[in-house]
Coordinates of C-alpha atoms and ligand atoms in Angstrom, one line a residue:
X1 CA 0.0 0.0 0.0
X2 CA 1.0 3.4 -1.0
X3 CA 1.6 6.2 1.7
X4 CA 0.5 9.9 -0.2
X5 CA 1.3 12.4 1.6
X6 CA -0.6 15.8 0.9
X7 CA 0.4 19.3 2.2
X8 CA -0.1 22.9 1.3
X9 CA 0.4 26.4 3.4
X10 CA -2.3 27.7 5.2
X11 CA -5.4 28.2 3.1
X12 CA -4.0 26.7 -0.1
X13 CA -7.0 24.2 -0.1
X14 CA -5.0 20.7 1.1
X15 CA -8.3 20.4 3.1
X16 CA -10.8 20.8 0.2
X17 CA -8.4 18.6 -1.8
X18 CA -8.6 15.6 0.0
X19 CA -12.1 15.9 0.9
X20 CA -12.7 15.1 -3.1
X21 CA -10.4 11.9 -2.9
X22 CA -12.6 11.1 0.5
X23 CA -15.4 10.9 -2.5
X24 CA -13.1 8.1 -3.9
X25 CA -13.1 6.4 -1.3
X26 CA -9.4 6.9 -0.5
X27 CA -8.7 6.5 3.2
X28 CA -7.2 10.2 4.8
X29 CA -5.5 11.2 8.1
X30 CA -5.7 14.6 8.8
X31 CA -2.1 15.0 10.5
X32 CA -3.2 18.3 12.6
X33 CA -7.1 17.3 13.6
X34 CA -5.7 14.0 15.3
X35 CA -2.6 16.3 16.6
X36 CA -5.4 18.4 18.5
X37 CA -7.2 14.9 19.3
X38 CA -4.8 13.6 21.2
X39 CA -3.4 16.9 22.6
X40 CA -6.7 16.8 24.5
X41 CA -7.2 12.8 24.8
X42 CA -3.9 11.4 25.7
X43 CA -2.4 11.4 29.1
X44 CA 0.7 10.8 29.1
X45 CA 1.1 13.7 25.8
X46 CA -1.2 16.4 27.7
X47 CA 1.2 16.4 30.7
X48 CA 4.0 16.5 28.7
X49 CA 2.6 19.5 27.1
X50 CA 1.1 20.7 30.9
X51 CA 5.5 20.4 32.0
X52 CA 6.6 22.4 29.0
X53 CA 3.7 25.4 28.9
X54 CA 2.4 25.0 32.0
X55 CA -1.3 24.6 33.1
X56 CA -2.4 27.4 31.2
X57 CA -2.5 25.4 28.3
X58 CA -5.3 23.8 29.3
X59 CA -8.8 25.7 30.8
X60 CA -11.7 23.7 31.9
X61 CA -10.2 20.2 30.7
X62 CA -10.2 22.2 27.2
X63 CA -7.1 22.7 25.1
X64 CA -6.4 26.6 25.2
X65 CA -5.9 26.8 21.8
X66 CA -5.8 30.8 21.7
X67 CA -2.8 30.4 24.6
X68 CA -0.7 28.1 22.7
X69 CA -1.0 29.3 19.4
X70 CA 0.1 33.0 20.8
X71 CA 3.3 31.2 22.6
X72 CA 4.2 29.1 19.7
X73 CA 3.4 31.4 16.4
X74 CA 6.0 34.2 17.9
X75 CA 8.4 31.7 19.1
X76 CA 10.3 29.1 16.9
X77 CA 12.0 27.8 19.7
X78 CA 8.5 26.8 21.6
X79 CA 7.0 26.3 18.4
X80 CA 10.0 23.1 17.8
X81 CA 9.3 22.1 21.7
X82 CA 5.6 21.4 20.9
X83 CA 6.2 19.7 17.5
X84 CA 8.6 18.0 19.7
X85 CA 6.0 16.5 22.0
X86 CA 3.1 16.1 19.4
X87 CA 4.9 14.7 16.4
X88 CA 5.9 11.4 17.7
X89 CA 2.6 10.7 19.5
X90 CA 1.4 11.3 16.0
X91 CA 3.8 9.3 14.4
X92 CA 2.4 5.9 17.2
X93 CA -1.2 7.2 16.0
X94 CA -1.1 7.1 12.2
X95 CA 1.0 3.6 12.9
X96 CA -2.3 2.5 14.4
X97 CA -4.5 3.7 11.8
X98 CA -2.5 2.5 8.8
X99 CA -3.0 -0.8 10.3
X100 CA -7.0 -0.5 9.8
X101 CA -6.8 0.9 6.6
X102 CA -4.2 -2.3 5.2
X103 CA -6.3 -3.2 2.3
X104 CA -6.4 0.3 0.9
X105 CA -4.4 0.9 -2.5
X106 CA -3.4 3.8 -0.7
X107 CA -4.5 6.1 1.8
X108 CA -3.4 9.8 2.1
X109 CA -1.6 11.7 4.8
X110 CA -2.8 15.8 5.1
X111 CA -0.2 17.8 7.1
X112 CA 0.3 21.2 6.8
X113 CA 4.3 21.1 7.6
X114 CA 4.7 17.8 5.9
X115 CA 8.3 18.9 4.4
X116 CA 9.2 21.1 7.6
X117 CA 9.0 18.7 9.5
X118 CA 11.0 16.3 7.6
X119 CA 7.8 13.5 7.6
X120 CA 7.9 13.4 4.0
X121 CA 10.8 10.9 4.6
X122 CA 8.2 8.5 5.5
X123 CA 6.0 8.8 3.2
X124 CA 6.2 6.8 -0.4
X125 CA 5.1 10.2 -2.5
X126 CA 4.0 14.1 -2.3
X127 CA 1.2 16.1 -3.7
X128 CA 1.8 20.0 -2.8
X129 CA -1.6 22.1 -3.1
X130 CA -0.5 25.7 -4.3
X131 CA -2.6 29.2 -4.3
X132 CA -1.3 32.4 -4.5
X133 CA -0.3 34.2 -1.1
X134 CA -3.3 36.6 -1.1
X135 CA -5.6 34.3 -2.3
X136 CA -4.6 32.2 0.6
X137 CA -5.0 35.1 2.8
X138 CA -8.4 35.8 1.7
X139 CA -9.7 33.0 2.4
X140 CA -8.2 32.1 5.8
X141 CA -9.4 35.3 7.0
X142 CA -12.8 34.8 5.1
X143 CA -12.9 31.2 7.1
X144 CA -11.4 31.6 10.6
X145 CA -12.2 35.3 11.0
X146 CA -8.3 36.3 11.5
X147 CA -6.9 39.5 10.5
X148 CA -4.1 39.5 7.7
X149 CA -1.4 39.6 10.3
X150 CA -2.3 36.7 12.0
X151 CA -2.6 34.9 8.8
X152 CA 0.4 36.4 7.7
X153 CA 2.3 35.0 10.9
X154 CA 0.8 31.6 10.8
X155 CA 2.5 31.5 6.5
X156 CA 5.9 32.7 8.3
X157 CA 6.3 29.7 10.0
X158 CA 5.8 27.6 7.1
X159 CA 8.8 27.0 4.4
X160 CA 7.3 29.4 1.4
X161 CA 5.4 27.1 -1.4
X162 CA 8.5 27.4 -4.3
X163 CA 10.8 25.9 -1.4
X164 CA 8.2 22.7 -0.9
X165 CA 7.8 22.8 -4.8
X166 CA 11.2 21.6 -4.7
X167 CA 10.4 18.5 -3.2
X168 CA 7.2 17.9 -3.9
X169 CA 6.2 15.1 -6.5
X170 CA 3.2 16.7 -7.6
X171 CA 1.4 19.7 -7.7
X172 CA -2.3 20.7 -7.3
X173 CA -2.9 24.1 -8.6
X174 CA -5.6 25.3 -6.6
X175 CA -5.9 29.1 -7.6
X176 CA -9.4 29.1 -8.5
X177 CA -8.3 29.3 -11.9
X178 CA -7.7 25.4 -12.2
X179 CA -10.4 22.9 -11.7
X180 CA -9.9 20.6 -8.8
X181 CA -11.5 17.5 -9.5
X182 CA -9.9 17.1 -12.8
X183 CA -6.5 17.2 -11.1
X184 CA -7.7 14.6 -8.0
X185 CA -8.6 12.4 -10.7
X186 CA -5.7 12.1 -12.6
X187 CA -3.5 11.9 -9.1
X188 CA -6.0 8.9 -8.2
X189 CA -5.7 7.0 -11.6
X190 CA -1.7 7.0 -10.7
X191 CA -1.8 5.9 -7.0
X192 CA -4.2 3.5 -7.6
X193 CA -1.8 2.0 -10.4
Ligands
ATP201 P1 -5.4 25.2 6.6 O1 -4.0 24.9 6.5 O2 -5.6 26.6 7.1 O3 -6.3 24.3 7.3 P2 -6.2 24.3 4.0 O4 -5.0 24.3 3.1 O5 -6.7 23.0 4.5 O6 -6.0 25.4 5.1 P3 -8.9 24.6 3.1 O7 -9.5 24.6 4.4 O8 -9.1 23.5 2.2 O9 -7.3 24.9 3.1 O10 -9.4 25.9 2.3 C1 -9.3 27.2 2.9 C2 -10.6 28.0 2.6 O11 -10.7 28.3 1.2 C3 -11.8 27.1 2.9 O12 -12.8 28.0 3.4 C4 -12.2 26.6 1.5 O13 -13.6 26.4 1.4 C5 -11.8 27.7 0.6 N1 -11.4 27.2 -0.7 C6 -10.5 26.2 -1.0 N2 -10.3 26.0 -2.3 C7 -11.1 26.8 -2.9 C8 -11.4 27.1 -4.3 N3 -10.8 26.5 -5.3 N4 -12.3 28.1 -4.6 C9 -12.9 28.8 -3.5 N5 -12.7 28.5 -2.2 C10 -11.8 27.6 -1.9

């Protein structure tokens, strides 16, 4: 079985992308939902996370989600601790999952710092979903309600899209400009190959 992993900066549409390979019937792990799953679910991860941020990171058994991101999206060094922490519990996770999904042709992998964080490794190929920066912004702000500065520093800890170009094996265009189900298709037709 075939590992695809599937990344994109923030807004670029990885999201939307594999939702339409969902339709197929492809098998996905979303890398960051699960992250937030079992920031909140696992024990022994959440007082790892309780030692390195203290108890603030938490309120009312809730992740504090506004807390954290302030610490981590102005700090690379507490941004690297947290991946730190969150990655390889991740890692055990998907492990886990790939095991239930064993008859698949192959199943994709969405993570929004798939090359930053060096999982590509581990992954048998990449599809990189690319928009334009201020079409990204638009439509982050448009969906979460952030200002462009907050969307702005959320892009500036992510490697810019020509350096993850590089390494990518494909490329969605999703610019609006582009259909995307044409491009899923054809992807589909050579992972399932
Ligand atoms: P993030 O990393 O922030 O989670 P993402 O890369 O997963 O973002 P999506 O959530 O898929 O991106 O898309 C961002 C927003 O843009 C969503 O509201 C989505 O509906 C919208 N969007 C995505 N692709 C298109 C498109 N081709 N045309 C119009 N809107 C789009």
């Amino acid at each position: 079985m075939k590992v695809v992993g599937i990344t994109g900066g923030i807004g670029s549409g990885k999201t939307t992308t594999c939702k339409i390979f969902e339709q197929l019937n492809v098998p996905v792990y979303y890398a960051d939902i699960r992250a937030k799953e079992l920031m909140l679910h696992n024990e022994q991860l959440r007082s790892k996370i309780i030692q390195a941020f203290g108890e603030k990171a938490y309120s009312n058994g809730h992740l504090n989600r506004e807390y954290l991101a302030k610490v981590v999206f102005s700090s690379k060094e507490k941004l690297s601790v947290l991946n730190g922490l969150v990655h390889p519990a991740v890692g055990a996770d998907f492990e886990a999952w790939l095991e239930e999904h064993e008859s698949a042709k192959y199943v994709l992998k969405e993570a929004a710092i798939l090359f930053e964080s060096g999982a590509y490794h581990n992954v048998d190929v990449t599809v990189l979903v690319i928009a334009p920066k201020e079409v990204r912004i638009d439509r982050v702000t448009e969906r979460d309600g952030f200002t462009r500065d907050e969307v702005l520093k959320r892009m500036n800890n992510q490697w810019t899209q020509e350096r993850k170009a590089k390494l990518a094996d494909h490329i969605i265009n999703n610019d609006g400009t582009e259909l995307l189900i044409p491009q899923v298709l054809e992807l589909h037709r050579k992972f399932s190959s």
